[in-house]
Amino acid sequence: MKHTLEYILLTQSPALFLFAVALLLYFLFQRKTKKFRAALALIVSIVSLAGGIALYYLGMLNEHFTIHDFWQIRVPGWIGLGLSAALMVVILYRSAAKAIRTRRAQKLATKAEQQRIRELEDAKQAAYESGRADALAQETVIETVSEAVDTTPEEENAAPAE
């Protein structure tokens, strides 16, 4: 067999099938949240599937392989499968890392919000305690003044009598 560019391209149909399956899975998982991307993934999946089938038929038509070894994956096909799998692993890694970063950011935002609420409650409590202390001090002053006012007329009345 000649390892020409045509042969290499015609043996990439397994990689296209794997790519189509991955895009179909992406469509199934994201169809409710990311509708446009999911629809685009479905369209590209269908095109990849059709491309894989067309490559198989063209390979048989150009006599690069026959119907008897139709299911045999050739070396360039394995390389294409490996590259497709590696690409999918990289994409999954990046999406998982993005999800982890987003989750951490949400946790930090929640923690900061709880801290801010706690500080506001502490400030309220401190203001309440301060106001309560001021009220008690004012009440004490009022009691002292009222006692002083109550005792002053008695002393004034008692002093001239002597």
GROMACS .gro file of C-alpha atoms in nm:
model
  162
    1MET     CA    1   0.000   0.000   0.000
    2LYS     CA    2   0.114   0.344  -0.076
    3HIS     CA    3   0.131   0.580   0.218
    4THR     CA    4   0.028   0.882   0.025
    5LEU     CA    5  -0.168   1.175   0.153
    6GLU     CA    6  -0.480   1.028  -0.005
    7TYR     CA    7  -0.433   0.697   0.180
    8ILE     CA    8  -0.366   0.875   0.508
    9LEU     CA    9  -0.678   1.088   0.470
   10LEU     CA   10  -0.894   0.791   0.370
   11THR     CA   11  -0.790   0.597   0.680
   12GLN     CA   12  -0.902   0.875   0.916
   13SER     CA   13  -1.264   0.764   0.924
   14PRO     CA   14  -1.233   0.594   1.268
   15ALA     CA   15  -1.108   0.924   1.408
   16LEU     CA   16  -1.403   1.101   1.249
   17PHE     CA   17  -1.641   0.848   1.403
   18LEU     CA   18  -1.483   0.903   1.746
   19PHE     CA   19  -1.508   1.278   1.697
   20ALA     CA   20  -1.876   1.243   1.596
   21VAL     CA   21  -1.952   1.036   1.907
   22ALA     CA   22  -1.778   1.292   2.130
   23LEU     CA   23  -1.974   1.577   1.973
   24LEU     CA   24  -2.297   1.381   2.008
   25LEU     CA   25  -2.225   1.332   2.379
   26TYR     CA   26  -2.151   1.704   2.409
   27PHE     CA   27  -2.486   1.776   2.245
   28LEU     CA   28  -2.670   1.545   2.485
   29PHE     CA   29  -2.512   1.700   2.794
   30GLN     CA   30  -2.535   2.064   2.690
   31ARG     CA   31  -2.860   2.085   2.496
   32LYS     CA   32  -3.051   2.252   2.780
   33THR     CA   33  -2.793   2.504   2.895
   34LYS     CA   34  -2.600   2.600   2.583
   35LYS     CA   35  -2.852   2.559   2.305
   36PHE     CA   36  -2.662   2.723   2.020
   37ARG     CA   37  -2.334   2.542   2.090
   38ALA     CA   38  -2.520   2.214   2.136
   39ALA     CA   39  -2.700   2.256   1.803
   40LEU     CA   40  -2.370   2.341   1.634
   41ALA     CA   41  -2.211   2.032   1.790
   42LEU     CA   42  -2.497   1.817   1.662
   43ILE     CA   43  -2.456   1.954   1.309
   44VAL     CA   44  -2.079   1.901   1.313
   45SER     CA   45  -2.134   1.550   1.456
   46ILE     CA   46  -2.364   1.461   1.167
   47VAL     CA   47  -2.117   1.605   0.916
   48SER     CA   48  -1.830   1.410   1.077
   49LEU     CA   49  -2.030   1.091   1.068
   50ALA     CA   50  -2.116   1.146   0.701
   51GLY     CA   51  -1.751   1.230   0.632
   52GLY     CA   52  -1.634   0.909   0.799
   53ILE     CA   53  -1.875   0.701   0.593
   54ALA     CA   54  -1.771   0.884   0.275
   55LEU     CA   55  -1.402   0.822   0.353
   56TYR     CA   56  -1.467   0.448   0.395
   57TYR     CA   57  -1.647   0.427   0.063
   58LEU     CA   58  -1.382   0.636  -0.113
   59GLY     CA   59  -1.111   0.413   0.032
   60MET     CA   60  -1.286   0.106  -0.105
   61LEU     CA   61  -1.352   0.282  -0.434
   62ASN     CA   62  -0.983   0.372  -0.473
   63GLU     CA   63  -0.892   0.017  -0.370
   64HIS     CA   64  -0.694   0.116  -0.061
   65PHE     CA   65  -0.888  -0.147   0.128
   66THR     CA   66  -1.159  -0.399   0.046
   67ILE     CA   67  -1.481  -0.507   0.207
   68HIS     CA   68  -1.299  -0.802   0.368
   69ASP     CA   69  -1.064  -0.579   0.567
   70PHE     CA   70  -1.319  -0.302   0.601
   71TRP     CA   71  -1.310  -0.308   0.982
   72GLN     CA   72  -0.932  -0.325   1.009
   73ILE     CA   73  -0.791   0.003   1.138
   74ARG     CA   74  -0.465   0.087   0.967
   75VAL     CA   75  -0.163   0.260   1.123
   76PRO     CA   76  -0.257   0.611   1.002
   77GLY     CA   77  -0.606   0.546   1.136
   78TRP     CA   78  -0.463   0.457   1.477
   79ILE     CA   79  -0.256   0.774   1.471
   80GLY     CA   80  -0.569   0.973   1.389
   81LEU     CA   81  -0.758   0.798   1.670
   82GLY     CA   82  -0.475   0.874   1.911
   83LEU     CA   83  -0.469   1.239   1.812
   84SER     CA   84  -0.848   1.263   1.843
   85ALA     CA   85  -0.840   1.098   2.183
   86ALA     CA   86  -0.557   1.326   2.298
   87LEU     CA   87  -0.749   1.630   2.178
   88MET     CA   88  -1.059   1.518   2.366
   89VAL     CA   89  -0.856   1.461   2.684
   90VAL     CA   90  -0.711   1.813   2.657
   91ILE     CA   91  -1.058   1.961   2.600
   92LEU     CA   92  -1.201   1.766   2.896
   93TYR     CA   93  -0.909   1.874   3.115
   94ARG     CA   94  -0.961   2.239   3.026
   95SER     CA   95  -1.334   2.225   3.084
   96ALA     CA   96  -1.284   2.047   3.418
   97ALA     CA   97  -1.023   2.304   3.521
   98LYS     CA   98  -1.262   2.583   3.423
   99ALA     CA   99  -1.541   2.424   3.626
  100ILE     CA  100  -1.308   2.390   3.926
  101ARG     CA  101  -1.197   2.754   3.896
  102THR     CA  102  -1.560   2.866   3.872
  103ARG     CA  103  -1.657   2.659   4.177
  104ARG     CA  104  -1.365   2.800   4.378
  105ALA     CA  105  -1.461   3.154   4.280
  106GLN     CA  106  -1.819   3.087   4.389
  107LYS     CA  107  -1.698   2.949   4.722
  108LEU     CA  108  -1.475   3.252   4.778
  109ALA     CA  109  -1.759   3.488   4.687
  110THR     CA  110  -1.993   3.305   4.927
  111LYS     CA  111  -1.732   3.316   5.200
  112ALA     CA  112  -1.672   3.689   5.144
  113GLU     CA  113  -2.046   3.755   5.151
  114GLN     CA  114  -2.084   3.560   5.476
  115GLN     CA  115  -1.790   3.752   5.624
  116ARG     CA  116  -1.947   4.083   5.520
  117ILE     CA  117  -2.281   3.981   5.674
  118ARG     CA  118  -2.104   3.871   5.992
  119GLU     CA  119  -1.922   4.206   6.011
  120LEU     CA  120  -2.250   4.394   5.962
  121GLU     CA  121  -2.415   4.191   6.237
  122ASP     CA  122  -2.117   4.255   6.466
  123ALA     CA  123  -2.135   4.627   6.388
  124LYS     CA  124  -2.510   4.623   6.460
  125GLN     CA  125  -2.452   4.438   6.785
  126ALA     CA  126  -2.175   4.682   6.883
  127ALA     CA  127  -2.400   4.978   6.799
  128TYR     CA  128  -2.681   4.821   6.998
  129GLU     CA  129  -2.452   4.759   7.295
  130SER     CA  130  -2.315   5.112   7.266
  131GLY     CA  131  -2.665   5.256   7.247
  132ARG     CA  132  -2.771   5.040   7.537
  133ALA     CA  133  -2.475   5.159   7.742
  134ASP     CA  134  -2.557   5.520   7.649
  135ALA     CA  135  -2.920   5.464   7.744
  136LEU     CA  136  -2.816   5.314   8.078
  137ALA     CA  137  -2.577   5.602   8.137
  138GLN     CA  138  -2.849   5.852   8.047
  139GLU     CA  139  -3.093   5.672   8.274
  140THR     CA  140  -2.841   5.686   8.555
  141VAL     CA  141  -2.788   6.059   8.493
  142ILE     CA  142  -3.164   6.116   8.493
  143GLU     CA  143  -3.203   5.922   8.818
  144THR     CA  144  -2.917   6.115   8.975
  145VAL     CA  145  -3.059   6.447   8.861
  146SER     CA  146  -3.407   6.354   8.980
  147GLU     CA  147  -3.267   6.246   9.315
  148ALA     CA  148  -3.074   6.570   9.335
  149VAL     CA  149  -3.385   6.768   9.247
  150ASP     CA  150  -3.593   6.573   9.497
  151THR     CA  151  -3.340   6.620   9.776
  152THR     CA  152  -3.264   6.986   9.706
  153PRO     CA  153  -3.605   7.130   9.800
  154GLU     CA  154  -3.610   6.932  10.122
  155GLU     CA  155  -3.266   7.062  10.215
  156GLU     CA  156  -3.363   7.418  10.124
  157ASN     CA  157  -3.682   7.390  10.326
  158ALA     CA  158  -3.498   7.228  10.613
  159ALA     CA  159  -3.220   7.487  10.625
  160PRO     CA  160  -3.433   7.802  10.678
  161ALA     CA  161  -3.628   7.632  10.953
  162GLU     CA  162  -3.326   7.607  11.172
   0.00000   0.00000   0.00000
